[in-house]
Amino acid sequence: MHQLRRLDDGLDRGEGLTLSIIDRRPGLRVGLLLTPPMLWLGAAYLGALGALLITSLWTQNDFTGNIERVWTLENFKTLFTVEVYRTITVRTIGLAALVTAVDALLAFPIALYMAKIASPRAQRLLVIAVLMPLWASYLVKAYAWRGMFSADGPIEWVLQPFGLNTPGYGMVATTVTLAYLWLPYVILPVYAALERVPDSLFEASADLGAGSVHTLRRVVLPMAFPGFVAGSIFTFSLTMGDYIAVKIVGGTTQLLGNVVYDNQGAANNLPFAAAVATVPIVVMLGYLAAARRTGALESL
């Protein structure tokens, strides 16, 4: 019994020593906390990306349809030399940039009103209103816009008295649908950035004789810039990889996501699908590098 008590005391002293070492070294504590999720990230995410890149260097036998594990750049040659794939790539990047710009223009006045004009109660209600679309199903929202742009939909009813018709399914419908889907991801970061702007800056700007437009341009927009950058990363990346909304409201429009989906599905050409999938990855890496160079990410 006495030996068991001494053993327990030794274990308690060992645990106390371990805890004291962890308390004295914050870096060690952070490392212990982050190691499990980082291992999972490395195995699941980076491992999947590695498998994707390796698969893109294989090819498919035209006769049997089997994957031939022979190293080749033929898939990338097809991707960059065939006109239709270059057009789809440019269209996808252009659409991602357009959706990002539309969301930024729509998000700024909403976020500014929420952060600096609305009362605390109205502010809470507006935050809930911005978050509520995120609770609805992606497919429900996409199909709702399909009904809006249909030949007998509400947009047709509104435009008909002016002698206009609904634009139907295509790039316009895709842009509107994606801008609606990703708008909350821009409003919230911009709102968070503007909420941190002290009211004294507005008073100081007014005392120095600056008008509303000048204050907006020289004070508000620079302070909101990190929020715009953070929101643009969401909208740009999500648009680059989207293919479901395009299938629903895009008509004959194709983006890179559709090419990946079609080649890994009906065409069953997994190596080429993997090669196409590397394009959004490379574009997003370049986009993140450009965003990092602005210094906006460090101030979030």
GROMACS .gro file of C-alpha atoms in nm:
model
  300
    1MET     CA    1   0.000   0.000   0.000
    2HIS     CA    2   0.286   0.229   0.088
    3GLN     CA    3   0.455   0.154  -0.246
    4LEU     CA    4   0.135   0.235  -0.436
    5ARG     CA    5   0.110   0.570  -0.254
    6ARG     CA    6   0.469   0.655  -0.347
    7LEU     CA    7   0.399   0.557  -0.707
    8ASP     CA    8   0.095   0.789  -0.714
    9ASP     CA    9   0.299   1.072  -0.568
   10GLY     CA   10   0.565   1.020  -0.837
   11LEU     CA   11   0.306   1.027  -1.110
   12ASP     CA   12   0.153   1.345  -0.968
   13ARG     CA   13   0.496   1.512  -0.956
   14GLY     CA   14   0.561   1.402  -1.317
   15GLU     CA   15   0.228   1.543  -1.434
   16GLY     CA   16   0.294   1.867  -1.246
   17LEU     CA   17   0.638   1.896  -1.407
   18THR     CA   18   0.493   1.834  -1.754
   19LEU     CA   19   0.221   2.095  -1.702
   20SER     CA   20   0.473   2.349  -1.573
   21ILE     CA   21   0.692   2.294  -1.879
   22ILE     CA   22   0.390   2.344  -2.108
   23ASP     CA   23   0.286   2.657  -1.917
   24ARG     CA   24   0.633   2.809  -1.947
   25ARG     CA   25   0.650   2.747  -2.323
   26PRO     CA   26   0.351   2.895  -2.510
   27GLY     CA   27   0.496   2.780  -2.842
   28LEU     CA   28   0.498   2.419  -2.722
   29ARG     CA   29   0.136   2.452  -2.609
   30VAL     CA   30   0.028   2.591  -2.945
   31GLY     CA   31   0.225   2.320  -3.123
   32LEU     CA   32   0.054   2.044  -2.925
   33LEU     CA   33  -0.286   2.193  -3.001
   34LEU     CA   34  -0.223   2.236  -3.374
   35THR     CA   35  -0.038   1.913  -3.445
   36PRO     CA   36  -0.347   1.683  -3.478
   37PRO     CA   37  -0.542   1.910  -3.718
   38MET     CA   38  -0.226   1.989  -3.917
   39LEU     CA   39  -0.154   1.617  -3.955
   40TRP     CA   40  -0.510   1.567  -4.076
   41LEU     CA   41  -0.472   1.859  -4.318
   42GLY     CA   42  -0.148   1.717  -4.453
   43ALA     CA   43  -0.286   1.366  -4.499
   44ALA     CA   44  -0.634   1.450  -4.632
   45TYR     CA   45  -0.591   1.777  -4.819
   46LEU     CA   46  -0.231   1.789  -4.935
   47GLY     CA   47  -0.235   1.416  -5.001
   48ALA     CA   48  -0.542   1.455  -5.221
   49LEU     CA   49  -0.377   1.743  -5.409
   50GLY     CA   50  -0.068   1.534  -5.462
   51ALA     CA   51  -0.276   1.247  -5.599
   52LEU     CA   52  -0.454   1.493  -5.828
   53LEU     CA   53  -0.129   1.625  -5.970
   54ILE     CA   54   0.009   1.275  -6.022
   55THR     CA   55  -0.310   1.163  -6.198
   56SER     CA   56  -0.294   1.465  -6.431
   57LEU     CA   57   0.039   1.332  -6.562
   58TRP     CA   58  -0.114   1.000  -6.669
   59THR     CA   59  -0.319   0.936  -6.980
   60GLN     CA   60  -0.616   0.733  -7.097
   61ASN     CA   61  -0.610   0.462  -7.361
   62ASP     CA   62  -0.840   0.574  -7.643
   63PHE     CA   63  -0.937   0.217  -7.731
   64THR     CA   64  -0.990   0.048  -7.394
   65GLY     CA   65  -1.061   0.358  -7.184
   66ASN     CA   66  -0.818   0.234  -6.917
   67ILE     CA   67  -0.582   0.471  -6.739
   68GLU     CA   68  -0.221   0.425  -6.847
   69ARG     CA   69   0.023   0.515  -6.571
   70VAL     CA   70   0.284   0.657  -6.805
   71TRP     CA   71   0.425   1.003  -6.734
   72THR     CA   72   0.320   1.252  -7.000
   73LEU     CA   73   0.224   1.618  -7.041
   74GLU     CA   74  -0.029   1.538  -7.313
   75ASN     CA   75  -0.325   1.643  -7.097
   76PHE     CA   76  -0.177   1.987  -7.034
   77LYS     CA   77  -0.085   2.019  -7.403
   78THR     CA   78  -0.449   1.953  -7.494
   79LEU     CA   79  -0.567   2.196  -7.230
   80PHE     CA   80  -0.352   2.484  -7.354
   81THR     CA   81  -0.363   2.421  -7.729
   82VAL     CA   82  -0.730   2.338  -7.791
   83GLU     CA   83  -0.922   2.662  -7.843
   84VAL     CA   84  -1.237   2.561  -7.657
   85TYR     CA   85  -1.050   2.491  -7.333
   86ARG     CA   86  -0.864   2.822  -7.350
   87THR     CA   87  -1.198   2.997  -7.400
   88ILE     CA   88  -1.352   2.817  -7.102
   89THR     CA   89  -1.051   2.905  -6.885
   90VAL     CA   90  -1.071   3.275  -6.972
   91ARG     CA   91  -1.449   3.269  -6.923
   92THR     CA   92  -1.417   3.111  -6.579
   93ILE     CA   93  -1.156   3.360  -6.457
   94GLY     CA   94  -1.352   3.652  -6.602
   95LEU     CA   95  -1.675   3.535  -6.440
   96ALA     CA   96  -1.500   3.491  -6.104
   97ALA     CA   97  -1.364   3.845  -6.126
   98LEU     CA   98  -1.706   3.983  -6.229
   99VAL     CA   99  -1.891   3.807  -5.946
  100THR     CA  100  -1.630   3.933  -5.699
  101ALA     CA  101  -1.668   4.292  -5.824
  102VAL     CA  102  -2.050   4.277  -5.813
  103ASP     CA  103  -2.048   4.138  -5.458
  104ALA     CA  104  -1.799   4.405  -5.345
  105LEU     CA  105  -2.021   4.684  -5.483
  106LEU     CA  106  -2.330   4.538  -5.319
  107ALA     CA  107  -2.164   4.447  -4.989
  108PHE     CA  108  -2.002   4.783  -4.913
  109PRO     CA  109  -2.314   5.000  -4.856
  110ILE     CA  110  -2.486   4.718  -4.665
  111ALA     CA  111  -2.184   4.661  -4.440
  112LEU     CA  112  -2.132   5.036  -4.389
  113TYR     CA  113  -2.493   5.083  -4.282
  114MET     CA  114  -2.474   4.784  -4.048
  115ALA     CA  115  -2.149   4.896  -3.886
  116LYS     CA  116  -2.189   5.273  -3.855
  117ILE     CA  117  -2.550   5.380  -3.906
  118ALA     CA  118  -2.789   5.112  -3.781
  119SER     CA  119  -2.890   5.099  -3.417
  120PRO     CA  120  -2.762   4.806  -3.208
  121ARG     CA  121  -3.098   4.627  -3.238
  122ALA     CA  122  -3.120   4.685  -3.613
  123GLN     CA  123  -2.757   4.578  -3.644
  124ARG     CA  124  -2.834   4.240  -3.485
  125LEU     CA  125  -3.136   4.192  -3.710
  126LEU     CA  126  -2.935   4.277  -4.019
  127VAL     CA  127  -2.661   4.029  -3.925
  128ILE     CA  128  -2.929   3.761  -3.889
  129ALA     CA  129  -3.078   3.864  -4.224
  130VAL     CA  130  -2.737   3.831  -4.391
  131LEU     CA  131  -2.678   3.491  -4.234
  132MET     CA  132  -3.023   3.348  -4.307
  133PRO     CA  133  -2.956   3.269  -4.678
  134LEU     CA  134  -2.663   3.053  -4.566
  135TRP     CA  135  -2.906   2.829  -4.377
  136ALA     CA  136  -3.098   2.746  -4.695
  137SER     CA  137  -2.993   2.470  -4.930
  138TYR     CA  138  -2.760   2.565  -5.215
  139LEU     CA  139  -2.982   2.375  -5.461
  140VAL     CA  140  -3.298   2.545  -5.338
  141LYS     CA  141  -3.146   2.889  -5.395
  142ALA     CA  142  -3.008   2.795  -5.738
  143TYR     CA  143  -3.339   2.650  -5.855
  144ALA     CA  144  -3.521   2.956  -5.718
  145TRP     CA  145  -3.313   3.171  -5.952
  146ARG     CA  146  -3.385   2.926  -6.234
  147GLY     CA  147  -3.753   2.999  -6.182
  148MET     CA  148  -3.682   3.372  -6.171
  149PHE     CA  149  -3.510   3.365  -6.511
  150SER     CA  150  -3.757   3.128  -6.678
  151ALA     CA  151  -3.967   3.244  -6.973
  152ASP     CA  152  -4.275   3.292  -6.752
  153GLY     CA  153  -4.089   3.390  -6.435
  154PRO     CA  154  -4.103   3.710  -6.226
  155ILE     CA  155  -3.821   3.880  -6.419
  156GLU     CA  156  -4.020   3.835  -6.741
  157TRP     CA  157  -4.329   3.984  -6.574
  158VAL     CA  158  -4.135   4.290  -6.455
  159LEU     CA  159  -3.959   4.357  -6.788
  160GLN     CA  160  -4.250   4.284  -7.021
  161PRO     CA  161  -4.428   4.623  -6.972
  162PHE     CA  162  -4.106   4.794  -7.086
  163GLY     CA  163  -4.085   4.582  -7.401
  164LEU     CA  164  -3.800   4.370  -7.263
  165ASN     CA  165  -3.765   4.000  -7.203
  166THR     CA  166  -3.588   3.788  -6.948
  167PRO     CA  167  -3.223   3.724  -7.038
  168GLY     CA  168  -3.295   3.354  -6.991
  169TYR     CA  169  -3.032   3.100  -6.895
  170GLY     CA  170  -2.673   3.193  -6.969
  171MET     CA  171  -2.392   3.413  -6.840
  172VAL     CA  172  -2.625   3.680  -6.699
  173ALA     CA  173  -2.825   3.428  -6.498
  174THR     CA  174  -2.505   3.257  -6.383
  175THR     CA  175  -2.349   3.586  -6.271
  176VAL     CA  176  -2.660   3.694  -6.079
  177THR     CA  177  -2.706   3.354  -5.916
  178LEU     CA  178  -2.343   3.320  -5.805
  179ALA     CA  179  -2.331   3.682  -5.685
  180TYR     CA  180  -2.638   3.614  -5.472
  181LEU     CA  181  -2.499   3.287  -5.337
  182TRP     CA  182  -2.164   3.434  -5.226
  183LEU     CA  183  -2.278   3.783  -5.117
  184PRO     CA  184  -2.289   3.701  -4.741
  185TYR     CA  185  -1.924   3.590  -4.760
  186VAL     CA  186  -1.830   3.947  -4.859
  187ILE     CA  187  -2.071   4.140  -4.637
  188LEU     CA  188  -1.951   3.979  -4.313
  189PRO     CA  189  -1.573   4.043  -4.354
  190VAL     CA  190  -1.633   4.402  -4.471
  191TYR     CA  191  -1.875   4.458  -4.183
  192ALA     CA  192  -1.618   4.323  -3.935
  193ALA     CA  193  -1.350   4.552  -4.081
  194LEU     CA  194  -1.572   4.862  -4.070
  195GLU     CA  195  -1.693   4.787  -3.718
  196ARG     CA  196  -1.335   4.826  -3.595
  197VAL     CA  197  -1.305   5.176  -3.743
  198PRO     CA  198  -1.323   5.428  -3.453
  199ASP     CA  199  -1.593   5.692  -3.484
  200SER     CA  200  -1.329   5.948  -3.389
  201LEU     CA  201  -1.175   5.907  -3.736
  202PHE     CA  202  -1.497   6.031  -3.895
  203GLU     CA  203  -1.506   6.326  -3.653
  204ALA     CA  204  -1.142   6.409  -3.721
  205SER     CA  205  -1.201   6.395  -4.096
  206ALA     CA  206  -1.499   6.631  -4.063
  207ASP     CA  207  -1.300   6.869  -3.839
  208LEU     CA  208  -1.029   6.886  -4.104
  209GLY     CA  209  -1.288   6.996  -4.360
  210ALA     CA  210  -1.330   6.673  -4.554
  211GLY     CA  211  -1.669   6.608  -4.708
  212SER     CA  212  -1.857   6.279  -4.704
  213VAL     CA  213  -1.717   6.159  -5.037
  214HIS     CA  214  -1.361   6.248  -4.939
  215THR     CA  215  -1.399   6.076  -4.601
  216LEU     CA  216  -1.542   5.771  -4.773
  217ARG     CA  217  -1.252   5.755  -5.018
  218ARG     CA  218  -0.963   5.842  -4.787
  219VAL     CA  219  -1.077   5.695  -4.453
  220VAL     CA  220  -1.349   5.433  -4.491
  221LEU     CA  221  -1.235   5.244  -4.801
  222PRO     CA  222  -0.872   5.196  -4.682
  223MET     CA  223  -0.998   5.063  -4.349
  224ALA     CA  224  -1.244   4.830  -4.525
  225PHE     CA  225  -0.985   4.704  -4.774
  226PRO     CA  226  -0.877   4.399  -4.565
  227GLY     CA  227  -1.241   4.291  -4.547
  228PHE     CA  228  -1.275   4.325  -4.923
  229VAL     CA  229  -0.966   4.111  -4.976
  230ALA     CA  230  -1.089   3.842  -4.737
  231GLY     CA  231  -1.433   3.836  -4.897
  232SER     CA  232  -1.289   3.832  -5.249
  233ILE     CA  233  -1.092   3.517  -5.167
  234PHE     CA  234  -1.420   3.341  -5.088
  235THR     CA  235  -1.613   3.467  -5.390
  236PHE     CA  236  -1.329   3.421  -5.639
  237SER     CA  237  -1.240   3.068  -5.527
  238LEU     CA  238  -1.600   2.950  -5.492
  239THR     CA  239  -1.689   3.082  -5.839
  240MET     CA  240  -1.378   2.924  -5.993
  241GLY     CA  241  -1.481   2.581  -5.866
  242ASP     CA  242  -1.857   2.601  -5.911
  243TYR     CA  243  -2.034   2.382  -6.165
  244ILE     CA  244  -2.377   2.311  -6.015
  245ALA     CA  245  -2.522   2.661  -6.054
  246VAL     CA  246  -2.393   2.670  -6.411
  247LYS     CA  247  -2.574   2.343  -6.482
  248ILE     CA  248  -2.896   2.486  -6.339
  249VAL     CA  249  -2.905   2.842  -6.479
  250GLY     CA  250  -2.613   2.854  -6.723
  251GLY     CA  251  -2.783   2.704  -7.026
  252THR     CA  252  -2.508   2.606  -7.269
  253THR     CA  253  -2.242   2.797  -7.074
  254GLN     CA  254  -1.949   2.589  -6.955
  255LEU     CA  255  -1.690   2.664  -6.689
  256LEU     CA  256  -1.384   2.472  -6.577
  257GLY     CA  257  -1.588   2.294  -6.309
  258ASN     CA  258  -1.822   2.157  -6.573
  259VAL     CA  259  -1.529   2.029  -6.780
  260VAL     CA  260  -1.391   1.849  -6.473
  261TYR     CA  261  -1.732   1.703  -6.390
  262ASP     CA  262  -1.801   1.586  -6.746
  263ASN     CA  263  -1.460   1.424  -6.790
  264GLN     CA  264  -1.464   1.236  -6.463
  265GLY     CA  265  -1.825   1.132  -6.520
  266ALA     CA  266  -1.964   1.064  -6.867
  267ALA     CA  267  -1.632   1.078  -7.052
  268ASN     CA  268  -1.455   0.887  -6.775
  269ASN     CA  269  -1.125   1.058  -6.857
  270LEU     CA  270  -0.992   1.105  -6.506
  271PRO     CA  271  -0.637   1.216  -6.604
  272PHE     CA  272  -0.767   1.501  -6.819
  273ALA     CA  273  -1.017   1.599  -6.549
  274ALA     CA  274  -0.729   1.616  -6.302
  275ALA     CA  275  -0.528   1.833  -6.542
  276VAL     CA  276  -0.820   2.077  -6.580
  277ALA     CA  277  -0.866   2.084  -6.203
  278THR     CA  278  -0.510   2.209  -6.158
  279VAL     CA  279  -0.595   2.535  -6.338
  280PRO     CA  280  -0.818   2.677  -6.058
  281ILE     CA  281  -0.559   2.565  -5.805
  282VAL     CA  282  -0.279   2.752  -5.981
  283VAL     CA  283  -0.497   3.060  -6.035
  284MET     CA  284  -0.598   3.066  -5.667
  285LEU     CA  285  -0.238   3.028  -5.554
  286GLY     CA  286  -0.151   3.331  -5.766
  287TYR     CA  287  -0.452   3.519  -5.628
  288LEU     CA  288  -0.355   3.440  -5.268
  289ALA     CA  289   0.004   3.548  -5.337
  290ALA     CA  290  -0.122   3.879  -5.479
  291ALA     CA  291  -0.356   3.928  -5.180
  292ARG     CA  292  -0.069   3.857  -4.941
  293ARG     CA  293   0.153   4.114  -5.112
  294THR     CA  294  -0.107   4.384  -5.045
  295GLY     CA  295  -0.058   4.329  -4.671
  296ALA     CA  296  -0.432   4.315  -4.616
  297LEU     CA  297  -0.431   3.962  -4.473
  298GLU     CA  298  -0.191   4.061  -4.195
  299SER     CA  299  -0.428   4.332  -4.070
  300LEU     CA  300  -0.734   4.108  -4.040
   0.00000   0.00000   0.00000
